[in-house]
JSON list of C-alpha atoms in Angstrom, two decimals:
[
{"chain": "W", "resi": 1, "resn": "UNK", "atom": "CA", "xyz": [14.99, 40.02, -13.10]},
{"chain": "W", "resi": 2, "resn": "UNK", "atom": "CA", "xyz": [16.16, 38.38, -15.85]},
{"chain": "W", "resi": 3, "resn": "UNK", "atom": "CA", "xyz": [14.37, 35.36, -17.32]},
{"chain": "W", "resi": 4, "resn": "UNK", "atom": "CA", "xyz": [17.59, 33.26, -17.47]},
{"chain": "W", "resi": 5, "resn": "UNK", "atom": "CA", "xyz": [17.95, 33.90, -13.79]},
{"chain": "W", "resi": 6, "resn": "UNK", "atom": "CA", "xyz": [14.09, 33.11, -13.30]},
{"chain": "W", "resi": 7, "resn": "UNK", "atom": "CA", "xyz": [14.59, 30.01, -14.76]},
{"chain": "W", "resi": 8, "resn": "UNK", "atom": "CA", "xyz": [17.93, 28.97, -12.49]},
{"chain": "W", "resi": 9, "resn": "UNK", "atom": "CA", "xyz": [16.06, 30.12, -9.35]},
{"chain": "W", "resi": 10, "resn": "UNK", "atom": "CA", "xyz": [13.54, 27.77, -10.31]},
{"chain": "W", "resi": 11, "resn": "UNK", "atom": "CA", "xyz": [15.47, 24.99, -11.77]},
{"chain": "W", "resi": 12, "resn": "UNK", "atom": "CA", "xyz": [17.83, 25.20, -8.92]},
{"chain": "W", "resi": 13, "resn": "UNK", "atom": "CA", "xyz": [14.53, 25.13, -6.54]},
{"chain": "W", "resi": 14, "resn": "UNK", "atom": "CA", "xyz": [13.03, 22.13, -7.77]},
{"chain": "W", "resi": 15, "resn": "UNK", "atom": "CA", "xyz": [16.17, 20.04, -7.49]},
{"chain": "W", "resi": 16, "resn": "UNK", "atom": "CA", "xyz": [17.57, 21.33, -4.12]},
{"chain": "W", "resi": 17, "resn": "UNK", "atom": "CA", "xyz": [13.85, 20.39, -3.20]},
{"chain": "W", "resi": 18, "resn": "UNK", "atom": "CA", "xyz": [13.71, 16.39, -3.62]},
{"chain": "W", "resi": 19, "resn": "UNK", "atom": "CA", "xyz": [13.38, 14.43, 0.16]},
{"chain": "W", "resi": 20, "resn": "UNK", "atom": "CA", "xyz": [12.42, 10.94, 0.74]},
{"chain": "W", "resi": 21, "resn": "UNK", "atom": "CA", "xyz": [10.08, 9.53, 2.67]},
{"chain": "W", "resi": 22, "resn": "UNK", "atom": "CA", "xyz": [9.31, 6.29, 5.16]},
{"chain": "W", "resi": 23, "resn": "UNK", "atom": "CA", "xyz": [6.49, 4.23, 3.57]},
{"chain": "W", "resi": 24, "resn": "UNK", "atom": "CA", "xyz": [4.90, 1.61, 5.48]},
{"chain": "W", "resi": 25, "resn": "UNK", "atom": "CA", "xyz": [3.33, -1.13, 4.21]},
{"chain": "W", "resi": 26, "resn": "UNK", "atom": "CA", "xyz": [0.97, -3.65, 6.46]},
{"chain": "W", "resi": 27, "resn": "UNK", "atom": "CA", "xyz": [-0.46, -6.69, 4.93]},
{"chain": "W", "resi": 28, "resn": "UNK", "atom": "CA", "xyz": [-2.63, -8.47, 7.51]},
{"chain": "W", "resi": 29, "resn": "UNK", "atom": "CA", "xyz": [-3.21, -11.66, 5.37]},
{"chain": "W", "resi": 30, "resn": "UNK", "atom": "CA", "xyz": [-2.90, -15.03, 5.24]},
{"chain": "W", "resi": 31, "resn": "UNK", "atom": "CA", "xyz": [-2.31, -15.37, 1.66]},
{"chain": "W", "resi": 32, "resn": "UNK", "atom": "CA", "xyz": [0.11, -13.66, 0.23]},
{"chain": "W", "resi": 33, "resn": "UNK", "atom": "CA", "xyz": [-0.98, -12.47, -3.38]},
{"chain": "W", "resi": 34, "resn": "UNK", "atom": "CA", "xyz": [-1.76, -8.78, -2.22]},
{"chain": "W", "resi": 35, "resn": "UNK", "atom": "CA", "xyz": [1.89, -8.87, -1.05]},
{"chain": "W", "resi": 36, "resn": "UNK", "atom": "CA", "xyz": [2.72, -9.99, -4.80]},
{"chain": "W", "resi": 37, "resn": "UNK", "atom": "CA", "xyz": [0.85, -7.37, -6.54]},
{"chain": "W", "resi": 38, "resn": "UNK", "atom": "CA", "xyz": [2.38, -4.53, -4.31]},
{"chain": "W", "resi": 39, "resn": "UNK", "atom": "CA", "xyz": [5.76, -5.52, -4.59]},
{"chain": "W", "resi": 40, "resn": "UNK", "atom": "CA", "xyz": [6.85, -4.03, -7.90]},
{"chain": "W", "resi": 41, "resn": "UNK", "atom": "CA", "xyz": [5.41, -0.54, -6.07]},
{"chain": "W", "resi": 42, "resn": "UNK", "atom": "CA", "xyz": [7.23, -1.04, -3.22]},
{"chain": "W", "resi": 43, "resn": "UNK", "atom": "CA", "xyz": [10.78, -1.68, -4.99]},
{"chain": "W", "resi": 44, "resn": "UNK", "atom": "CA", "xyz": [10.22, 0.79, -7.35]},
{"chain": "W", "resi": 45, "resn": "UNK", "atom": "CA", "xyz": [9.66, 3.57, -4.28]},
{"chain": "W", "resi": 46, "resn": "UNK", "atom": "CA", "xyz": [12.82, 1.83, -2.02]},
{"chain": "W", "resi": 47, "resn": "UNK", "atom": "CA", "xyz": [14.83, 2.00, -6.05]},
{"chain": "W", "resi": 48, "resn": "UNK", "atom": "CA", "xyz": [13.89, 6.23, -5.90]},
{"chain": "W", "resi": 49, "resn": "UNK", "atom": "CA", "xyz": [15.44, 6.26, -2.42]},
{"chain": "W", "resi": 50, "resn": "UNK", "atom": "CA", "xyz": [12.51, 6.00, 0.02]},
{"chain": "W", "resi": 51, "resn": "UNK", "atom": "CA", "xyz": [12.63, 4.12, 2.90]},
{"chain": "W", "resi": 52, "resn": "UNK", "atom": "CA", "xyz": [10.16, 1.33, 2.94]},
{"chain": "W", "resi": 53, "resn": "UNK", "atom": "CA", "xyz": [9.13, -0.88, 5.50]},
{"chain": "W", "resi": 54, "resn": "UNK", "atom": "CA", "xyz": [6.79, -3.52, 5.28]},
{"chain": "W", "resi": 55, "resn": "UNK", "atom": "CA", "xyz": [4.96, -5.03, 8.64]},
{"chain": "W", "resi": 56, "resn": "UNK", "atom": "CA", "xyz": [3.55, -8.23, 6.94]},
{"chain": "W", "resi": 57, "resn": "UNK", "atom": "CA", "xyz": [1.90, -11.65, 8.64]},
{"chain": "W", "resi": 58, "resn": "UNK", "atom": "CA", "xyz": [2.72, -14.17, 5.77]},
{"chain": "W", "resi": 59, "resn": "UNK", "atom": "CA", "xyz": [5.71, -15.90, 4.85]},
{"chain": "W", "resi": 60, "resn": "UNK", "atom": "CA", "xyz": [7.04, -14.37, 1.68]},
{"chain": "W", "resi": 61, "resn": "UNK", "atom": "CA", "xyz": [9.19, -15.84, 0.04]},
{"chain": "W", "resi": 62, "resn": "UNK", "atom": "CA", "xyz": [9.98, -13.28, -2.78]},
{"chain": "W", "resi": 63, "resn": "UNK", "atom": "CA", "xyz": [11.74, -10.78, -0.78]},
{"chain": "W", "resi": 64, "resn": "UNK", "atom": "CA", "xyz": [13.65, -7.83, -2.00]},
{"chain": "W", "resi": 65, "resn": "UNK", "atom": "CA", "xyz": [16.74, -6.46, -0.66]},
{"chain": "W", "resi": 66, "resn": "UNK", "atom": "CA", "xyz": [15.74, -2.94, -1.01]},
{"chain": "W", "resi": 67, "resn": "UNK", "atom": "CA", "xyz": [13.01, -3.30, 1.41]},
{"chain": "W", "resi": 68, "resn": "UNK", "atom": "CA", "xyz": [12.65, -3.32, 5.35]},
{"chain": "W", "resi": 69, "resn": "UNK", "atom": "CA", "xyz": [10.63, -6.34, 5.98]},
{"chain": "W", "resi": 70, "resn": "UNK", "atom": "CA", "xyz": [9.07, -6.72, 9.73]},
{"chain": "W", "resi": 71, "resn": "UNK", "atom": "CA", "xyz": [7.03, -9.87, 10.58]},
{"chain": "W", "resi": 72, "resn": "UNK", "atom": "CA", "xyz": [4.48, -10.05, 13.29]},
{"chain": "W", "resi": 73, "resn": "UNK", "atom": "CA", "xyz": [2.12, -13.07, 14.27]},
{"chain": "W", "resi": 74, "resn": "UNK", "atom": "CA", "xyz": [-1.58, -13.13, 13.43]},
{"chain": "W", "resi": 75, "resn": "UNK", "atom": "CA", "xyz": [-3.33, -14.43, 17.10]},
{"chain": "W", "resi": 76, "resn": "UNK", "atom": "CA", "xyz": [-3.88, -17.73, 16.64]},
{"chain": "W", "resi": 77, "resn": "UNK", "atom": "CA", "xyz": [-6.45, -17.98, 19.97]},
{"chain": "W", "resi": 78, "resn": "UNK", "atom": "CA", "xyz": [-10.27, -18.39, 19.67]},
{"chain": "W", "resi": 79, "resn": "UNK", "atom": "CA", "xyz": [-10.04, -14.59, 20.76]},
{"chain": "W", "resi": 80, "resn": "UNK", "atom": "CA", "xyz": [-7.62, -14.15, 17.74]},
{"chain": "W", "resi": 81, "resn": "UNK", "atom": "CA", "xyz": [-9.79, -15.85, 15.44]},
{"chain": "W", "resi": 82, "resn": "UNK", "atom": "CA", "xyz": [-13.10, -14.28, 16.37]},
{"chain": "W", "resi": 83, "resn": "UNK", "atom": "CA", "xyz": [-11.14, -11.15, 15.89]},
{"chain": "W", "resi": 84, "resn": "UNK", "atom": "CA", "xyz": [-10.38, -12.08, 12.39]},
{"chain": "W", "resi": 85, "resn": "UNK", "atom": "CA", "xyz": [-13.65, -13.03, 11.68]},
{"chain": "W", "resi": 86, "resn": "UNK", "atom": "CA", "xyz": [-15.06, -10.09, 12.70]},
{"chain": "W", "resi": 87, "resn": "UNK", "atom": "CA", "xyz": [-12.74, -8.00, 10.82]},
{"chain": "W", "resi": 88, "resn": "UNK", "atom": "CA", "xyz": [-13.28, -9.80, 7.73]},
{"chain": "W", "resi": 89, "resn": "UNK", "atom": "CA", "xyz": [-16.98, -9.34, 7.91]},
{"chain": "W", "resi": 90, "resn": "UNK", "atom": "CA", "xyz": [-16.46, -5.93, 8.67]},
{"chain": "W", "resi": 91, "resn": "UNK", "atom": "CA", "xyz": [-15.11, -5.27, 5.26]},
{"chain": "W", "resi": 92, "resn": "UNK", "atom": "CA", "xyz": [-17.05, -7.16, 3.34]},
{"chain": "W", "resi": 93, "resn": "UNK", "atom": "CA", "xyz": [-20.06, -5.25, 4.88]},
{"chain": "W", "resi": 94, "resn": "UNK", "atom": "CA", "xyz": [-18.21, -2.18, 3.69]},
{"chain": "W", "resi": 95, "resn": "UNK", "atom": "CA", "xyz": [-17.76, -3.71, -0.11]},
{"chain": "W", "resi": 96, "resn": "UNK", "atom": "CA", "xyz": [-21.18, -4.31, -0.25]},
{"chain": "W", "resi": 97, "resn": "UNK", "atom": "CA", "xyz": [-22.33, -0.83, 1.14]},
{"chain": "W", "resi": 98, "resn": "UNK", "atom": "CA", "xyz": [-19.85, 0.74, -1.48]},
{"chain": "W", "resi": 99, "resn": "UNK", "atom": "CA", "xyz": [-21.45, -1.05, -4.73]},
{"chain": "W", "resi": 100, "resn": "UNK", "atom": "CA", "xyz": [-24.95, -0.53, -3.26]},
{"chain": "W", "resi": 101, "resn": "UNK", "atom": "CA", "xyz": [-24.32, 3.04, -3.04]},
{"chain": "W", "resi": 102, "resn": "UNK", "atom": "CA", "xyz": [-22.26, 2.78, -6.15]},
{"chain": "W", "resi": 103, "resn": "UNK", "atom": "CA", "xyz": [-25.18, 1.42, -7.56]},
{"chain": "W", "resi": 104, "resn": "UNK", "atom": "CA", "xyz": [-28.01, 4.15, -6.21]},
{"chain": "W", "resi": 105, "resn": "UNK", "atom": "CA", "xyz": [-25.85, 6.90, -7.54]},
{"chain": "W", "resi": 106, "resn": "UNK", "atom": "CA", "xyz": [-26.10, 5.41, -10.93]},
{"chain": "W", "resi": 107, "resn": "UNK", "atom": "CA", "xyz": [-22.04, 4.76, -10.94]},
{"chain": "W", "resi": 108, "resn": "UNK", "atom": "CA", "xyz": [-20.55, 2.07, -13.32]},
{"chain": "W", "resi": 109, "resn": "UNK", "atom": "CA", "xyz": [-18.72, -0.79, -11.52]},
{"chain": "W", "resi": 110, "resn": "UNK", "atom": "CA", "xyz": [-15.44, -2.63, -13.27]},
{"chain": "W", "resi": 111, "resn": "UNK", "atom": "CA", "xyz": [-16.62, -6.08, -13.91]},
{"chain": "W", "resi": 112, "resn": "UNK", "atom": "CA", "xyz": [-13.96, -8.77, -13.77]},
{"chain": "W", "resi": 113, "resn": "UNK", "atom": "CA", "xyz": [-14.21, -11.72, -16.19]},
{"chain": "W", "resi": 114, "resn": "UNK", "atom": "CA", "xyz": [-11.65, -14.56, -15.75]}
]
């Protein structure tokens, strides 16, 4: 085989191989800044043709056109709210397990100054 031909098998391979995908994107916060920091990555990925759906719980008010925006209520019941409690105290147990372990292994954190 020829190397010309090699190199249309694979060229013609690699662009008869592109698919999309469906991205979903959950932000269950009150506050919206992570849903400000992940927007640029989330209209850059709907802009290459993926389909991207976001399932959010805050008001945004920056919305692109590009992207499939779902809203659903955070429980707003003392069963609700014990439930986000509990959930946020879940992770920040796991935050500081992580840099205690991060820590035991000898690993270097990323300080942030302000």
């Amino acid at each position: 085989m020829s190397p010309f031909f090699s190199l249309f098998l694979f060229l013609l391979f690699c662009i008869s191989n592109n698919e999309t995908a469906k991205i979903l994107f959950t932000f269950y916060h009150d506050r919206g800044s992570h849903f400000g920091s992940m927007l640029p990555l989330m209209e850059k990925l709907a802009s290459n043709g993926h389909s991207v759906y976001v399932l959010d719980t805050i008001f945004s008010i920056n919305k692109s056109k590009l992207i499939n925006y779902h809203r659903a209520q955070l429980p707003q019941d003392d069963e609700g709210k014990k439930l986000k409690r509990l959930l946020l105290i879940s992770f920040g147990l796991k935050q500081i397990l992580l840099l205690l372990l991060m820590n035991f292994l000898n690993m270097e954190t990323i300080k942030l100054e302000y």
